[in-house]
């Protein structure tokens, strides 16, 4: 209390001094140092700074606006702008953000994200049927109000390094402060089911859906079963790994380039660049305002040529893997869209699939993973094994894969599910695709 009175006293003295000094033409240099105590005043930090200066009494009076540090952001106009921009973002209008089941909620809902970031868990503790879409407060939370230095990190809900789902939460990777916020969600997905229902014992039995992760490469020629129900799928959020040039399947003896021209950029340098009201891109829309890119690129479009090149390589790999019976190819009857999916070598229980027609039955699929309980509305995690004759025999490889083949199949998904078509790291994207093509061509006999 004493301190505050003292500070106010000094403040009055200062105002006095400034009036006096404004009368004479050029006032003497004000006393430096001690007036710094104004800083403790809190509500009026700006005065404190001016006080030290002492020279500029008029500025001292302006400094009385105690809200100035808050108003840098908290004007109605600024918030209205941010809200309008955000309404253009897929986070806001996308189709999937309301997915609330316990394996999805951490990235697709506000509440799930808050839960896993505050508790440090891998998935939400349970389904969250009442969970809501990603909103301002998913990404924002005040860490403090001392807005000197790194302002941005003080208004973000998290910027801690990430325990990647891919690594089963074992090691943390630092993508950089703002990026860590985005990468908490924009990363490889991780497990989406942990048990299956065993009909003989009528019990739920644990199984490892992701036995291939992490992809630590010891021997490209080591063999591996690709079994029904197991997954090496990366989901749609792989941007972080490609951007950092990590976690692709890397072949022995090959050299990989991890950094590129924009490696030091934050996701937001491109995805929150200057808002353009005509194309409705940039700012909180999170859509890249591509008009801002060409200034440095001497007017050239650096994006389209990269995307054309990488997508052609992706298709080349997809076709190659199909010819080796590692993938099978499907063409959508109405849209004509082509897609490739990995063809399991073994059934759910690890029995090798035949390559010719057979009347024997196999554990060909895992179904009903996401049945909703009509009473509780919660999802019942009851995978059931389908026992049937194998219809895909003509497309089966009839042997275990080599690890290098699994790696190539994974690399296909790594790029396909990444969605930028290589823009996030053109060099690494091309290397992992080309090295996969080269290895499979040389080592995959069939
Ligand atoms: C760098 C920008 C920035 C600055 C500076 C800033 N804020 Fe914020 N503040 C935000 C953002 C972003 C949010 C989250 C938006 C939301 O909740 O809709 C927020 C939220 C808040 C909230 C929570 C509002 C609610 O509805 O829960 C309060 C209270 C708040 N700020 C107070 C302050 C005060 C007081 C200051 C000044 C000492 C300040 N802020 C300075 C950006 C800022
Ligand atoms: C809480 C998890 C989460 C966080 C945090 C997050 N995202 Fe997303 N992001 C998603 C999800 C989920 C989608 C897909 C939305 C949908 O389809 O419903 C998405 C979609 C996107 C898209 C596609 C937009 C479009 O219009 O095509 C971009 C770009 C994007 N995010 C960038 C970012 C950036 C940059 C950050 C960090 C500033 C970030 N995201 C933070 C979960 C997140
Ligand atoms: C580790 C975070 C993460 C988890 C967990 C996750 N997703 Fe996603 N998902 C994303 C991100 C990020 C995107 C956005 C990619 C984009 O649109 O650019 C996305 C996109 C999608 C899309 C396509 C969105 C669209 O609008 O086209 C679907 C569908 C989807 N997710 C379903 C699921 C389901 C179902 C689960 C749970 C079984 C799940 N996701 C779990 C991060 C995650
Ligand atoms: C996907 C995450 C994300 C969401 C959702 C989000 N923001 Fe932000 N916001 C950021 C990031 C990251 C920054 C820092 C950008 C920078 O300066 O590099 C930021 C900066 C800000 C700032 C300070 C910078 C400025 O220009 O004033 C304000 C204010 C703000 N956001 C308000 C909002 C409001 C309001 C909403 C909801 C309508 C919202 N944000 C939703 C990630 C997000
Ligand atoms: C050098 C600029 C740049 C940086 C940095 C960058 N991106 Fe992108 N991103 C792009 C461009 C360009 C595209 C392709 C957009 C297009 O094709 O329209 C893209 C595409 C995406 C997409 C797919 C959007 C869609 O259509 O569904 C997502 C999601 C995304 N980026 C997230 C991120 C995240 C997360 C980071 C940080 C780890 C990041 N980006 C860093 C430029 C960048
Ligand atoms: C501050 C200047 C600057 C800005 C702004 C900038 N870039 Fe770049 N970018 C460069 C330079 C320099 C190179 C490397 C030299 C070259 O290829 O012209 C480069 C290269 C690239 C490349 C690799 C091109 C290739 O052929 O290998 C991509 C992709 C790229 N930029 C994307 C973007 C995107 C997307 C944006 C806008 C969000 C952007 N850049 C904005 C300076 C910039």
Tab-separated table of N, CA and C and ligand atoms in Angstrom, residues 260-262 270 273 288 292-293 296-297 302-303 306 423 426, ligand 6:
chain	number	residue	atom	x	y	z
A	260	UNK	N	14.997	-27.799	-45.608
A	260	UNK	CA	14.804	-27.142	-46.899
A	260	UNK	C	14.668	-25.657	-46.648
A	261	UNK	N	14.423	-24.928	-47.692
A	261	UNK	CA	14.417	-23.473	-47.619
A	261	UNK	C	13.586	-22.923	-46.460
A	262	UNK	N	12.391	-23.484	-46.260
A	262	UNK	CA	11.494	-22.903	-45.254
A	262	UNK	C	11.462	-23.679	-43.934
A	270	UNK	N	3.055	-19.434	-42.986
A	270	UNK	CA	2.358	-19.636	-44.257
A	270	UNK	C	0.840	-19.724	-44.067
A	273	UNK	N	-0.609	-16.262	-42.846
A	273	UNK	CA	0.015	-15.066	-43.422
A	273	UNK	C	-1.069	-14.009	-43.659
A	288	UNK	N	-3.501	-20.998	-46.713
A	288	UNK	CA	-2.359	-20.211	-47.178
A	288	UNK	C	-2.809	-19.155	-48.197
A	292	UNK	N	0.836	-14.051	-51.216
A	292	UNK	CA	1.949	-13.550	-50.419
A	292	UNK	C	3.243	-14.316	-50.683
A	293	UNK	N	3.167	-15.420	-51.392
A	293	UNK	CA	4.360	-16.253	-51.577
A	293	UNK	C	5.190	-15.793	-52.761
A	296	UNK	N	8.632	-13.102	-52.971
A	296	UNK	CA	10.021	-13.548	-52.842
A	296	UNK	C	10.420	-14.499	-53.951
A	297	UNK	N	9.465	-15.150	-54.532
A	297	UNK	CA	9.769	-16.163	-55.552
A	297	UNK	C	9.843	-15.539	-56.939
A	302	UNK	N	5.795	-21.497	-57.109
A	302	UNK	CA	6.681	-22.581	-56.666
A	302	UNK	C	5.874	-23.786	-56.193
A	303	UNK	N	4.579	-23.617	-56.081
A	303	UNK	CA	3.765	-24.665	-55.456
A	303	UNK	C	3.310	-25.703	-56.483
A	306	UNK	N	5.865	-28.346	-57.868
A	306	UNK	CA	6.206	-29.325	-56.829
A	306	UNK	C	5.073	-30.341	-56.694
A	423	UNK	N	4.637	-30.026	-50.767
A	423	UNK	CA	5.036	-28.626	-50.554
A	423	UNK	C	5.741	-28.441	-49.209
A	426	UNK	N	9.777	-30.456	-50.192
A	426	UNK	CA	9.875	-31.091	-51.512
A	426	UNK	C	11.011	-32.114	-51.605
B	6	LIG	C1	10.923	-14.124	-47.501
B	6	LIG	C2	10.894	-14.648	-48.847
B	6	LIG	C3	9.977	-15.820	-49.111
B	6	LIG	C4	8.614	-15.919	-48.879
B	6	LIG	C5	7.677	-14.866	-48.303
B	6	LIG	C6	8.223	-17.218	-49.331
B	6	LIG	N1	9.294	-17.908	-49.826
B	6	LIG	FE1	9.297	-19.820	-50.519
B	6	LIG	N2	11.238	-19.698	-50.986
B	6	LIG	C7	12.056	-18.581	-50.760
B	6	LIG	C8	13.398	-18.848	-51.287
B	6	LIG	C9	14.577	-17.898	-51.248
B	6	LIG	C10	13.356	-20.163	-51.818
B	6	LIG	C11	14.516	-20.956	-52.448
B	6	LIG	C12	14.944	-20.417	-53.759
B	6	LIG	C13	13.960	-20.696	-54.826
B	6	LIG	O1	13.604	-21.851	-55.073
B	6	LIG	O2	13.522	-19.700	-55.439
B	6	LIG	C14	11.997	-20.652	-51.613
B	6	LIG	C15	11.570	-21.913	-51.992
B	6	LIG	C16	10.290	-22.407	-51.787
B	6	LIG	C17	9.866	-23.716	-52.176
B	6	LIG	C18	10.715	-24.799	-52.825
B	6	LIG	C19	10.697	-24.607	-54.307
B	6	LIG	C20	11.471	-25.679	-55.024
B	6	LIG	O3	11.371	-25.684	-56.274
B	6	LIG	O4	12.169	-26.464	-54.413
B	6	LIG	C21	8.547	-23.827	-51.814
B	6	LIG	C22	7.652	-25.035	-51.990
B	6	LIG	C23	8.165	-22.567	-51.218
B	6	LIG	N3	9.252	-21.725	-51.225
B	6	LIG	C24	6.901	-22.306	-50.726
B	6	LIG	C25	6.508	-21.067	-50.244
B	6	LIG	C26	5.170	-20.739	-49.882
B	6	LIG	C27	3.989	-21.689	-49.922
B	6	LIG	C28	5.170	-19.433	-49.491
B	6	LIG	C29	4.010	-18.581	-49.056
B	6	LIG	C30	3.219	-19.044	-47.930
B	6	LIG	C31	6.526	-18.947	-49.588
B	6	LIG	N4	7.306	-19.967	-50.058
B	6	LIG	C32	6.922	-17.681	-49.264
B	6	LIG	C33	11.685	-17.410	-50.153
B	6	LIG	C34	10.391	-17.086	-49.725
